Coordinates of C-alpha atoms in Angstrom, one line a residue:
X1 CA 20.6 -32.9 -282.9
X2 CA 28.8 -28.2 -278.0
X3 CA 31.5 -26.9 -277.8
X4 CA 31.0 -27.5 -274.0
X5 CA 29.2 -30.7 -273.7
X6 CA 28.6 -33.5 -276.5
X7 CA 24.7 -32.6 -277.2
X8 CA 23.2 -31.1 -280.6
X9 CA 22.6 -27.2 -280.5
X10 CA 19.5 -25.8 -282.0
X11 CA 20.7 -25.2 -285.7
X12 CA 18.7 -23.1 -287.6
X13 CA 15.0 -24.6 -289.0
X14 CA 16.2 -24.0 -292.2
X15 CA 18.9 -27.0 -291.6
X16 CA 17.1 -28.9 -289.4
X17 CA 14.5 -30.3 -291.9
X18 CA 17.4 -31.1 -294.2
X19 CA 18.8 -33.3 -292.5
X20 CA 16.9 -34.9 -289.9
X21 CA 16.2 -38.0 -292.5
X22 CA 17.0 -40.3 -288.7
X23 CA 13.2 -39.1 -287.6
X24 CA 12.8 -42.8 -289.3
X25 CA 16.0 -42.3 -291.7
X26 CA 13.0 -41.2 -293.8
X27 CA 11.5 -37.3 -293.7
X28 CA 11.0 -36.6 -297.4
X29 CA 11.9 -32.7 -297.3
X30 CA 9.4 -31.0 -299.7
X31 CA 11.4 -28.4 -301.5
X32 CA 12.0 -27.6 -305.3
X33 CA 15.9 -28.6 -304.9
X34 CA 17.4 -27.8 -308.4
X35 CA 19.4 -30.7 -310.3
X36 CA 23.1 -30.4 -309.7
X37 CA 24.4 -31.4 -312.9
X38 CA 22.1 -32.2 -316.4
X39 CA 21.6 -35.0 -318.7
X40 CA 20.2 -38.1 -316.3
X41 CA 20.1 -41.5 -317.1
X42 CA 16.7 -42.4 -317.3
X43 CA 15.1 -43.4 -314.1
X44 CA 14.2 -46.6 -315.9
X45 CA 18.0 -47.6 -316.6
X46 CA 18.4 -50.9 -316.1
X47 CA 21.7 -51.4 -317.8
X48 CA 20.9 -54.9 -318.7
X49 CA 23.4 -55.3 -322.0
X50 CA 27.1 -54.3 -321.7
X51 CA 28.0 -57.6 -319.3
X52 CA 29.9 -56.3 -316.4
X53 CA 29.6 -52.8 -317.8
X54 CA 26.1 -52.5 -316.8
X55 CA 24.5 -50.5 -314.6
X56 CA 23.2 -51.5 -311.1
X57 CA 20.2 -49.9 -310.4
X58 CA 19.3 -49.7 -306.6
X59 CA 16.1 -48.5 -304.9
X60 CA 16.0 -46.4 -301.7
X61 CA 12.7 -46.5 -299.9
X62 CA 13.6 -43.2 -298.3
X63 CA 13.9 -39.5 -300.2
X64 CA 17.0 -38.0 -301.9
X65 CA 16.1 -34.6 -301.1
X66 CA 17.3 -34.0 -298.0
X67 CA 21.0 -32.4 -297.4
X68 CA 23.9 -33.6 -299.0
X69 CA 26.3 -31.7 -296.7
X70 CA 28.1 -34.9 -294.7
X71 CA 28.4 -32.1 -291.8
X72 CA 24.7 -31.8 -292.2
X73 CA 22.9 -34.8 -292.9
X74 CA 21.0 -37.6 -290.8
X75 CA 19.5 -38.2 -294.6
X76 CA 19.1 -42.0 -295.1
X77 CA 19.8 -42.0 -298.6
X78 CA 22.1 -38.6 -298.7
X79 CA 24.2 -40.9 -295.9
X80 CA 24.1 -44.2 -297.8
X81 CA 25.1 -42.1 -301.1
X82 CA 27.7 -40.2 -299.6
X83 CA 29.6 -43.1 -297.9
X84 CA 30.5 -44.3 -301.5
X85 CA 31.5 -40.7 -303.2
X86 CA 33.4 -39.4 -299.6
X87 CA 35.5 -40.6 -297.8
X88 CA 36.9 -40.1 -294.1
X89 CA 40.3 -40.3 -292.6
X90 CA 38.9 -44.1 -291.4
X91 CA 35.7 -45.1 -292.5
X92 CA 34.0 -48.1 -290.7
X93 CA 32.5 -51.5 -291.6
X94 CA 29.1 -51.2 -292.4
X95 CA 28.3 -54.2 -290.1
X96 CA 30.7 -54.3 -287.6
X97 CA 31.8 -50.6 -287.3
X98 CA 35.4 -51.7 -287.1
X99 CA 37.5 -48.5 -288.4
X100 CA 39.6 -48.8 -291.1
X101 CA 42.2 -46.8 -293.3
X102 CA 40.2 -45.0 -295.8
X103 CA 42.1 -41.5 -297.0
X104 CA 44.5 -42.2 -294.3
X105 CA 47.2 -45.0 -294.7
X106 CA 46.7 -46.6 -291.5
X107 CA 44.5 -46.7 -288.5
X108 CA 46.8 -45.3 -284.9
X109 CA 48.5 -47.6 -282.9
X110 CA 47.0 -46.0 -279.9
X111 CA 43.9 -45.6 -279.9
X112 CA 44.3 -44.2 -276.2
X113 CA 46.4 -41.6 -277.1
X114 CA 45.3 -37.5 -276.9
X115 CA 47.3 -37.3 -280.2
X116 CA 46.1 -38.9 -283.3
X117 CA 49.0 -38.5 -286.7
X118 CA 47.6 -39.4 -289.9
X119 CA 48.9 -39.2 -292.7
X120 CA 47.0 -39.0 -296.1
X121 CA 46.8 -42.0 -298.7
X122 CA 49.7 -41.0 -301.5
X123 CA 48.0 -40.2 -304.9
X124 CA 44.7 -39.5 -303.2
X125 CA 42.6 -37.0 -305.0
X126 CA 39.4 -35.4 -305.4
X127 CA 36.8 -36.3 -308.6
X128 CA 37.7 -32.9 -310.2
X129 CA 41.5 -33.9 -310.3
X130 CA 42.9 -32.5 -307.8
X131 CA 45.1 -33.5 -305.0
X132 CA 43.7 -34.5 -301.3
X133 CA 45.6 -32.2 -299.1
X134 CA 46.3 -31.8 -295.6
X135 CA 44.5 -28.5 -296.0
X136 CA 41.5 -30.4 -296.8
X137 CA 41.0 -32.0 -294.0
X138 CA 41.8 -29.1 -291.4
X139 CA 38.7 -27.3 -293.4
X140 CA 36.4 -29.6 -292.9
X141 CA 37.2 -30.4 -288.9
X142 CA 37.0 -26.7 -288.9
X143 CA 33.9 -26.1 -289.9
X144 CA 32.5 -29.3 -287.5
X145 CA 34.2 -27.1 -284.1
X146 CA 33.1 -24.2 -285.4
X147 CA 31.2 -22.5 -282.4
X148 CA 29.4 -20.1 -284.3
X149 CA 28.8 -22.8 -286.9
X150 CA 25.6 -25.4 -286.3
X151 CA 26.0 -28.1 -287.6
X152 CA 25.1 -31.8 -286.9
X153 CA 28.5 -33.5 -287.1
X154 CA 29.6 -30.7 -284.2
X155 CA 27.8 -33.2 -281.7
X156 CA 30.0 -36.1 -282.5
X157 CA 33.3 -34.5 -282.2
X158 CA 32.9 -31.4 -280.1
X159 CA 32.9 -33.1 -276.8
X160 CA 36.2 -34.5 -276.9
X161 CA 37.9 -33.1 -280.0
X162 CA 40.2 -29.9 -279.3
X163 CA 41.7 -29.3 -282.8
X164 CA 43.1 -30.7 -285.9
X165 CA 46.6 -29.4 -286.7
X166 CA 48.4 -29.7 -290.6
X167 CA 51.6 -31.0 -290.3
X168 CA 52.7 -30.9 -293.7
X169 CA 51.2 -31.2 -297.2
X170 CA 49.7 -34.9 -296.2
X171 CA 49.9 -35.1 -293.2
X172 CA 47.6 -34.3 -289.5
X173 CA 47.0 -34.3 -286.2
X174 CA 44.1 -34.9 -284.4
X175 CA 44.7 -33.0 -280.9
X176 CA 41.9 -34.6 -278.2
X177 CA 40.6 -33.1 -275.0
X178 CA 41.5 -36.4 -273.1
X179 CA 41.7 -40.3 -274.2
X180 CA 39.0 -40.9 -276.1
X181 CA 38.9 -44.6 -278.2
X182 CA 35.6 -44.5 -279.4
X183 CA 36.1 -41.3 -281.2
X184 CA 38.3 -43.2 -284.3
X185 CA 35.2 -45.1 -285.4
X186 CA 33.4 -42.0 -285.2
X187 CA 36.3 -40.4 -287.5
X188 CA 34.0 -42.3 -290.6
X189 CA 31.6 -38.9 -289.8
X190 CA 33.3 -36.1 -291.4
X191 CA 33.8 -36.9 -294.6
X192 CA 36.7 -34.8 -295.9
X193 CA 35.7 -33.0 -299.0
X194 CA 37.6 -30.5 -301.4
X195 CA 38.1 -26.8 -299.6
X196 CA 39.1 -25.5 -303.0
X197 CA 35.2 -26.5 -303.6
X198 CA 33.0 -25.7 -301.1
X199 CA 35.3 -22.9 -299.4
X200 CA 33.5 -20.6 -302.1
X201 CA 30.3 -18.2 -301.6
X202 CA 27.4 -20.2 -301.3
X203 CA 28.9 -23.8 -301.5
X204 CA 27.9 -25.0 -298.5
X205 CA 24.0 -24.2 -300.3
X206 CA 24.8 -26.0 -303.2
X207 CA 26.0 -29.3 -301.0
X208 CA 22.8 -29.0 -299.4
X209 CA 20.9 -29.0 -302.7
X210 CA 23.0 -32.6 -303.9
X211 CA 26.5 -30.7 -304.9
X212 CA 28.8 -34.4 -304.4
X213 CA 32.4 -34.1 -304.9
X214 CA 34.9 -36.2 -302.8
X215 CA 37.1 -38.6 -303.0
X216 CA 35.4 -42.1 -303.1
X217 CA 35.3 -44.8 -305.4
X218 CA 32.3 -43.4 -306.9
X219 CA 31.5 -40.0 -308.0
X220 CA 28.1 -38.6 -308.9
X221 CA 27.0 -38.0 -312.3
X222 CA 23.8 -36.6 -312.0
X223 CA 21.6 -35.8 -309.0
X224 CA 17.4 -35.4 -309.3
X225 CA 15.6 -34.9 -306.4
X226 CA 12.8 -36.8 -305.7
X227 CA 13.8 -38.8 -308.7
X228 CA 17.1 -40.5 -308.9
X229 CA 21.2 -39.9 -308.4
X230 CA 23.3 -41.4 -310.7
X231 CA 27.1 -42.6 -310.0
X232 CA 29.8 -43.8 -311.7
X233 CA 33.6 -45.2 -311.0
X234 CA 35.9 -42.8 -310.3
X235 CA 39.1 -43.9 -311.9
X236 CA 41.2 -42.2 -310.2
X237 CA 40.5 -43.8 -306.6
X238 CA 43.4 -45.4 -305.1
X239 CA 42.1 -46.9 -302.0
X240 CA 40.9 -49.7 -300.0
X241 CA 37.2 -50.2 -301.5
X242 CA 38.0 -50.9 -305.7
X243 CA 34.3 -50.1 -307.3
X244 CA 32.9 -53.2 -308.9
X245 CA 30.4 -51.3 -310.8
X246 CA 30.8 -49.0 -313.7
X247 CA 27.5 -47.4 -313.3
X248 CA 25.1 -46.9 -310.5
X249 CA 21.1 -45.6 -310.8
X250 CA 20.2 -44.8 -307.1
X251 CA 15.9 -45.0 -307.7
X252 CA 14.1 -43.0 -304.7
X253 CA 10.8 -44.9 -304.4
X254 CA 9.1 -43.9 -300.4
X255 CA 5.9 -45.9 -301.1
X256 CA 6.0 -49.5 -300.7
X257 CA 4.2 -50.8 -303.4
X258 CA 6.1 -49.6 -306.0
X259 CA 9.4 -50.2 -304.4
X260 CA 8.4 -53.8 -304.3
X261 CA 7.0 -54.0 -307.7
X262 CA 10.8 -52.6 -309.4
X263 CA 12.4 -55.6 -307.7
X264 CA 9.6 -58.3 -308.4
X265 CA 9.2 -60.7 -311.4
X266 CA 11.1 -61.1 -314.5
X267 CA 11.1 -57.9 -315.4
X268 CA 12.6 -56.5 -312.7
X269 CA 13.8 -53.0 -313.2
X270 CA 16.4 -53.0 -310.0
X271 CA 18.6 -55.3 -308.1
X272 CA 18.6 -54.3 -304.9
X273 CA 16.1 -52.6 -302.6
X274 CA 16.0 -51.3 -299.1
X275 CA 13.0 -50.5 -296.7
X276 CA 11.0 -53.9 -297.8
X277 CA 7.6 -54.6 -295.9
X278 CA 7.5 -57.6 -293.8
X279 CA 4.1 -58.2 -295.6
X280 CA 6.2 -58.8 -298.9
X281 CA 9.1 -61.4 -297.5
X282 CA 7.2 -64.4 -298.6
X283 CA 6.6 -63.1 -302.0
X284 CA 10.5 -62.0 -302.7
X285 CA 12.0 -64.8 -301.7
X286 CA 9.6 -67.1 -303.8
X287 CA 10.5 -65.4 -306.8
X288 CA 14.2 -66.0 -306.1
X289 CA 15.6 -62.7 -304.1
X290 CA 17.5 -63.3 -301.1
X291 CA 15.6 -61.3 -298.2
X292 CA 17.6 -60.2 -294.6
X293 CA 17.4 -58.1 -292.2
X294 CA 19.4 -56.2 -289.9
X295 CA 18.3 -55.8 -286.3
X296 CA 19.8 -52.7 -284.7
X297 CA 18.1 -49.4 -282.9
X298 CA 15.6 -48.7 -285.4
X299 CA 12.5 -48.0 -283.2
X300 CA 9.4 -46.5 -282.6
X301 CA 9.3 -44.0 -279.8
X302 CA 6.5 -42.0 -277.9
X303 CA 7.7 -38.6 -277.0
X304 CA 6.2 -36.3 -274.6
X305 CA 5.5 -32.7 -273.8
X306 CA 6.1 -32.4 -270.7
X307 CA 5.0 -29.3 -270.3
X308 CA 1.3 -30.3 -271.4
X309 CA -0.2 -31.9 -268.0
X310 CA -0.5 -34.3 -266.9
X311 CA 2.8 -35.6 -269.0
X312 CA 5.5 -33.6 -266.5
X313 CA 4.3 -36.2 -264.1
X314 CA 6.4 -39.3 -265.0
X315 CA 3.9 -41.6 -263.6
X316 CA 1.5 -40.6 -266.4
X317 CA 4.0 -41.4 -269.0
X318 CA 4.8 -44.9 -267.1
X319 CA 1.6 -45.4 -267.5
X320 CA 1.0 -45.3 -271.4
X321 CA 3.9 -46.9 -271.8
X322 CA 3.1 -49.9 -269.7
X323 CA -0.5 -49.8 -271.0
X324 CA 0.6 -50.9 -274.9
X325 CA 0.5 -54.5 -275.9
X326 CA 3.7 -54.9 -277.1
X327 CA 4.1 -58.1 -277.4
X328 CA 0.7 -58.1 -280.1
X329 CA 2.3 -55.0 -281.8
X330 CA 5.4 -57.4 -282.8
X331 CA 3.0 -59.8 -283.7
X332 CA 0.8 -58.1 -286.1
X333 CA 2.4 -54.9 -287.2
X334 CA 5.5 -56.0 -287.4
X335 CA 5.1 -59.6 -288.0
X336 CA 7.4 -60.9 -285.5
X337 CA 10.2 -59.1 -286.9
X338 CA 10.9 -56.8 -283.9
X339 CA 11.5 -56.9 -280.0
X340 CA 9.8 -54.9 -277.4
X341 CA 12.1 -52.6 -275.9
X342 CA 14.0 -53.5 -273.0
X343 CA 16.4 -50.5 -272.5
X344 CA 16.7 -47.4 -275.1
X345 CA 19.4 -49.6 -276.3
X346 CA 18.6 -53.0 -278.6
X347 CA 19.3 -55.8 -277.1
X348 CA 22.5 -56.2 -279.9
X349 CA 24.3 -52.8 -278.5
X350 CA 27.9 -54.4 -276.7
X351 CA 26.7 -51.3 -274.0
X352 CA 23.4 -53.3 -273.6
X353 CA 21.8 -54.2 -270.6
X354 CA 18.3 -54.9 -269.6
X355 CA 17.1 -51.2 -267.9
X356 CA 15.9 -51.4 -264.1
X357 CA 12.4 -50.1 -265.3
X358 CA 10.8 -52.6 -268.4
X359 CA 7.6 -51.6 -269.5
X360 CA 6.3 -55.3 -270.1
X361 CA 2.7 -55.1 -270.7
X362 CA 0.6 -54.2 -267.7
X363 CA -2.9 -52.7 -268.4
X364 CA -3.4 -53.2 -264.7
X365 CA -0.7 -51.0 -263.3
X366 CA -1.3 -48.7 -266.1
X367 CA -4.4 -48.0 -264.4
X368 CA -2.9 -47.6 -261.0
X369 CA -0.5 -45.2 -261.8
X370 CA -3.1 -43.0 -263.6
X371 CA -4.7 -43.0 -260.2
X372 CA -1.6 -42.1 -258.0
X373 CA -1.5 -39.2 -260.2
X374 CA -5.0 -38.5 -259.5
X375 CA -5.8 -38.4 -263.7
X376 CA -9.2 -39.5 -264.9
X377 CA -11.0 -39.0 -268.5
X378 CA -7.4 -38.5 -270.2
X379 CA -7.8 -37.6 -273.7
X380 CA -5.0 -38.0 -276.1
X381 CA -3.9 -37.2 -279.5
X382 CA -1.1 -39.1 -281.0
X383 CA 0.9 -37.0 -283.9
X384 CA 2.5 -39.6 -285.9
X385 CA 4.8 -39.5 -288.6
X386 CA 3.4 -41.5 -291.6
X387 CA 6.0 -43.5 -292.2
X388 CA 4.4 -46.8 -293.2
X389 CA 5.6 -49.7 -290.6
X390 CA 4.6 -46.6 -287.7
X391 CA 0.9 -46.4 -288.9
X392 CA 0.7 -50.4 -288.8
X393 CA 2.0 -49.9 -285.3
X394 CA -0.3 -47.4 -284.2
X395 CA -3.8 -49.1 -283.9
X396 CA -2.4 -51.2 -281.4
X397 CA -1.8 -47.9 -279.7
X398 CA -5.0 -46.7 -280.0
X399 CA -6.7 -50.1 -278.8
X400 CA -4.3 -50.2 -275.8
X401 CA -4.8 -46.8 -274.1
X402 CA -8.7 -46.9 -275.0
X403 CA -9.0 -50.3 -273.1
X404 CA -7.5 -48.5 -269.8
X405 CA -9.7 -45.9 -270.3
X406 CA -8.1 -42.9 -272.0
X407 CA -9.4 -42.0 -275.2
X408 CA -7.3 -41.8 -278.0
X409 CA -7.2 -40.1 -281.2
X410 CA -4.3 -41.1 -284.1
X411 CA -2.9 -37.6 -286.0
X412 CA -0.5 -39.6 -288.8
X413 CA 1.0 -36.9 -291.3
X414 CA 3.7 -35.9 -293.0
X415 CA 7.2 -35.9 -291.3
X416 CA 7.7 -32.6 -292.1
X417 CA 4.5 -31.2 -291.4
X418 CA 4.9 -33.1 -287.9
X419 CA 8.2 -31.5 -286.7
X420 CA 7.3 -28.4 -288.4
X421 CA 4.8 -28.3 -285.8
X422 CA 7.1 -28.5 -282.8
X423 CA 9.7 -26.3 -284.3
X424 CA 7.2 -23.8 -284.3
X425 CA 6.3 -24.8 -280.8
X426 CA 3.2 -25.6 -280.9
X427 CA 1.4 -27.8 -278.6
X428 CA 1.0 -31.3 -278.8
X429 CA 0.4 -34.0 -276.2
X430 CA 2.3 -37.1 -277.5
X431 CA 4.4 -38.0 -281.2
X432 CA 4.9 -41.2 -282.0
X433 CA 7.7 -41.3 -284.4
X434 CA 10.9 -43.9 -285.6
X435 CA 14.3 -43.0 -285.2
X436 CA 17.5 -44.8 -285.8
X437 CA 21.3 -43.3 -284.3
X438 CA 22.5 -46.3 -286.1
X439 CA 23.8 -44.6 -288.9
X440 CA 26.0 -42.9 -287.2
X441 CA 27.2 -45.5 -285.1
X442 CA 27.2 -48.0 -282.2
X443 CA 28.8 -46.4 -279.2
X444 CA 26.3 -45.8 -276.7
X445 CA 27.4 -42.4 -275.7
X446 CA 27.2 -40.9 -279.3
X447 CA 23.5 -42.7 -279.4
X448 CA 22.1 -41.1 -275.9
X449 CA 23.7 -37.7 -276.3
X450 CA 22.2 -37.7 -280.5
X451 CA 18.8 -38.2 -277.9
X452 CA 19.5 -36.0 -274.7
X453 CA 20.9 -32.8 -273.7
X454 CA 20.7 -29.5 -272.3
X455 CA 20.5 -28.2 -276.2
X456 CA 19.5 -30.9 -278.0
X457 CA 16.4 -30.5 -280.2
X458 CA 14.8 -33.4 -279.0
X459 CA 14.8 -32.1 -275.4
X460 CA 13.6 -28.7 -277.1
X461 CA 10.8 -30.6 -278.2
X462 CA 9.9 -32.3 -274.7
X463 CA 10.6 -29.1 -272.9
X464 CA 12.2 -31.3 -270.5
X465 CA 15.7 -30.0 -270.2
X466 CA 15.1 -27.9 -267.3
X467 CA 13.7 -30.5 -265.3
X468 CA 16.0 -30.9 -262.0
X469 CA 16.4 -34.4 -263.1
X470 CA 17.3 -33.9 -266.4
X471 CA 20.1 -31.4 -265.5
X472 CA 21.7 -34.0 -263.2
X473 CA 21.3 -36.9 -265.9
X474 CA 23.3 -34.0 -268.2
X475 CA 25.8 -34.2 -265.9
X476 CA 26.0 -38.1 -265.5
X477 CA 26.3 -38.3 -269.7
X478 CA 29.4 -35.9 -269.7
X479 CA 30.8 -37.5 -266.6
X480 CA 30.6 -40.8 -268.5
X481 CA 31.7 -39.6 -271.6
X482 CA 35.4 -38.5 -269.9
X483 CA 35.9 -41.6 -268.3
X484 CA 39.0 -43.6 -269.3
X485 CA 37.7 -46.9 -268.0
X486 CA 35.8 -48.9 -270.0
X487 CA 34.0 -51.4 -268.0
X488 CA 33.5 -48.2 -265.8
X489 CA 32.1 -46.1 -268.7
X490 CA 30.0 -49.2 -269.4
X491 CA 28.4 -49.2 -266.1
X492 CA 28.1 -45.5 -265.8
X493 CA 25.8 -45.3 -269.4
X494 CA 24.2 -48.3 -267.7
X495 CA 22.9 -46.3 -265.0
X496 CA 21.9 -43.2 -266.3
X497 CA 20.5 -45.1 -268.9
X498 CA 18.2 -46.6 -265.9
X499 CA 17.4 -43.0 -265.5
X500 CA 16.5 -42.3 -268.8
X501 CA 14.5 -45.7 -268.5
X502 CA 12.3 -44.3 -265.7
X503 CA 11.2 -40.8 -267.1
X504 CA 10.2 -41.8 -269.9
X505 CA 10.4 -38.7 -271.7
X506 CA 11.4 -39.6 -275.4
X507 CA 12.0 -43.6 -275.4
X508 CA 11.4 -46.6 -277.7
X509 CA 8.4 -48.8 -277.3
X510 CA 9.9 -51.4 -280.1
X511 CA 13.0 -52.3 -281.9
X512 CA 12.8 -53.4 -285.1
X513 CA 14.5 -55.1 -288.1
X514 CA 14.8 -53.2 -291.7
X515 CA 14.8 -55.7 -294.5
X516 CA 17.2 -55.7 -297.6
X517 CA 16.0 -57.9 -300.6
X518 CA 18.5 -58.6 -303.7
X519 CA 19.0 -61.1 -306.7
X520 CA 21.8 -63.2 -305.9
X521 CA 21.7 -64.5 -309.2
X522 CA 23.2 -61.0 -310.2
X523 CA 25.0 -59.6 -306.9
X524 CA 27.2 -60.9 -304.6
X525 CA 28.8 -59.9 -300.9
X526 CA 25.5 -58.1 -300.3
X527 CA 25.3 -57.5 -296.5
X528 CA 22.0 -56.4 -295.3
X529 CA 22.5 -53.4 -292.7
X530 CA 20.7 -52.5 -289.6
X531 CA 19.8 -48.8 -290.4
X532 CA 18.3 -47.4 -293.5
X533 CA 20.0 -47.5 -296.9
X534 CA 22.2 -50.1 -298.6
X535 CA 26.3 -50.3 -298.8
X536 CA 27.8 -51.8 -302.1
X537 CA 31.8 -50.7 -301.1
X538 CA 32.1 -54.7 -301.1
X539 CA 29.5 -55.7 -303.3
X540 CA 30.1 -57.1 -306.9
X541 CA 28.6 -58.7 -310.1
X542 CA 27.7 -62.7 -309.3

């Protein structure tokens, strides 16, 4: 979710589930993952004495047991953990997406170049003690092009990666299928992690299960799912991101209302949260937390099986989409905090530009295209995900499609029980879930081939690749993707976004903002992100 064409192949089940945390950045995988390592801190560790010594405690409002394998995972929390115990030959502003020098010592020159040479950050080694070597990092890229190796990082480099080469003990080079600048921010995405570790029988298991060794500024101590990870500085990091914080409890708390409650009051048991209801702004920020949010592509889409009639019939699925009342969804579910979508892009994407087909709300010509397609007495039943802000959404759903006359029925459940479903192929009429390619970056071409391709799992799901005009669209992506041009490339994502726009196959109804909230009596050069999961690389004691 390619060793020809930049699109996700169908991995096994078994890995899917693990790391598709981006349906919403927050599936919580049910499964009885042992610890990794024994003797926790207490859940309840605040760390309150000890000054600057303390412990920051942090709550995650998604799940920590998903996969920890940075090849693997689209984990919300697994991603946010692992960007402070790995690091990547660049890693990238959280905010920005800049690149910058992490385990290499400097970012290239030319970035249009079909050679990169990087060479490895001197006195660089792993939490265990041992050195970062050149042999390292030629593992891990191996693994990622590994034809006969699934694995999700393969869609972000396969396309235009060829091969990494060692050149000597700390030193490589990146060897690229043709000039390809966007692919250095992407360079943050495989995490380079010890081969001395996880080149051994059944380690590759083990860093699905929370196994955490790199070479970061923290390293984890203890890892409990559905409970807590535990971090703490790794003295031996040399690079560009100094920890500020000795310890670190990483709480995983999914429902709202005890997520809120650990940051609230005087007795609050955490400084920081993620994943805060809009419903609970007012309240924060009254009893002295700073509240922000991040606006980016997090979004709730409708996806369609468009082998279910009448949804092969794009006017049918123009229809429900033009038939929902946006604009009151944004104002009562999400409590102005959002956008109706305007393109699959947000409106804040640098490739953004307002798609030829809108679907502003228009019960009326709802109605009319329902009746070019010659449907009547549609019923429908929407399988949700349950993810909380997505069942606020979905009444106005509901109310929307009743009032042009098709009957519908709302199916919220489990995340994994939903994809589960599908994986299994069984047949559904509509999902309404969230998704967000944010964590992985900003470039449009790595967000609209995470979400079409001839391979990818969501186009398994819609059973839509086969469609005549879904193979050309295939070819427009990887046209686009090769081309040197910029302002060209620009245009040509553009217009097959415009494409995408009109078959409304998989595609966002709203974007959305995901709210941070932190005591800035306590912590300082908090920056709240637009995707799921908190990053404290810059953050420090007040």
């Amino acid at each position: 979710m390619r060793d020809v064409t930049p699109d996700v192949p169908a991995p096994p089940r078994r890995s899917f589930l693990k790391y598709t945390g981006a349906l919403g950045a927050a599936a919580a995988v049910s499964a009885s993952l042992s610890a990794c390592s024994s003797g926790p801190e207490s859940t309840n560790d605040t760390g309150t004495g000890g000054g600057r010594d303390r412990t920051l405690t942090a709550v995650i409002g998604y799940g920590n047991d998903g996969s920890w394998d940075p090849t693997q995972t689209a984990s919300a929390f697994c991603m946010a953990a692992n960007h402070h115990i790995y690091e990547g030959l660049l890693d990238t502003d959280p905010i920005s997406r800049e690149p910058y020098a992490a385990l290499a010592t400097e970012v290239p020159e030319n970035p249009d170049s079909t050679s990169w040479r990087f060479a490895l950050r001197a006195g660089a080694t792993f939490h265990d003690g041992k050195p970062v070597t050149a042999d390292d990092v030629v593992f891990v890229f191996e693994r990622i092009l590994d034809p006969d190796t699934q694995t999700l990082a393969k869609g972000f480099f396969a396309s235009w990666l060829k091969e990494v080469r060692k050149i000597d003990a700390r030193t490589v080079e990146l060897v690229l299928k043709f000039p390809f600048p966007d692919g250095l921010s992407r360079l943050t995405l495989a995490k380079i992690m010890p081969r001395h570790v996880f080149s051994k029988p059944g380690a590759w298991d083990e860093a699905i299960k929370g196994k955490a060794i790199g070479s970061g500024p923290y390293r984890q101590t203890a890892h409990h799912p559905k409970s807590n990870t535990t971090f703490e500085a790794f003295d031996g990091y040399n690079g560009p991101r100094k920890p500020a914080f000795r310890k670190m409890n990483w709480l995983t708390i999914v429902d709202a209302a005890p997520r809120v409650a650990k940051i609230s009051g005087s007795s609050a048991g955490a400084q920081i949260a993620d994943n805060i209801p809009y419903a609970n702004i007012g309240q924060l920020e009254s009893g002295g937390m700073t509240v922000a949010g991040g606006a980016g592509m997090n979004n709730l889409f409708l996806m369609f099986n468009t082998r279910h009639k009448p949804f092969d019939d794009p006017r049918v699925r123009q229809a429900l989409h033009y038939a929902i009342d946006t604009g009151k969804m944004v104002e009562v579910a999400l409590k102005g905090h959002g956008k109706p979508s305007s393109s699959f892009l947000d409106e804040a994407n640098p490739s953004y530009r307002r798609a030829r087909t809108v679907y502003d709300y228009d019960p009326d010509k709802a109605k009319a295209l329902l009746k070019q397609a010659g449907v009547k007495g549609l019923s429908i039943e929407i399988l949700a995900v349950n993810v909380s802000w997505i069942v606020d959404c979905l009444p106005t759903v509901k109310a929307s499609w009743d009032a042009i006359g098709v009957q519908t029925t709302l199916s919220p459940q489990e995340t994994t029980a939903v994809f589960t479903k599908m994986d299994q192929k069984q047949d559904y009429q509509v999902v309404a879930a969230a998704s967000n390619p944010n964590q992985f970056g900003l470039d449009a071409d790595l967000i609209m081939h995470y979400n079409y391709g001839p391979e990818n799992l969501w186009m398994q799901y819609t059973r839509w690749a086969s469609d005549p005009v879904a193979k050309q669209l295939f070819k427009d992506m990887d046209r686009a993707t090769r081309e040197p041009d910029p302002a060209k490339k620009k245009a040509m994502v553009q217009d097959y976004i415009d494409v995408v726009a009109e078959q409304a196959v998989l595609y966002p109804v709203v974007h959305n903002e995901l709210m941070t909230a932190w005591n800035p009596a306590l912590l300082s050069g908090i920056r709240a992100q637009p995707y799921p999961g908190i990053n404290l690389l810059q953050a420090k004691w007040a």
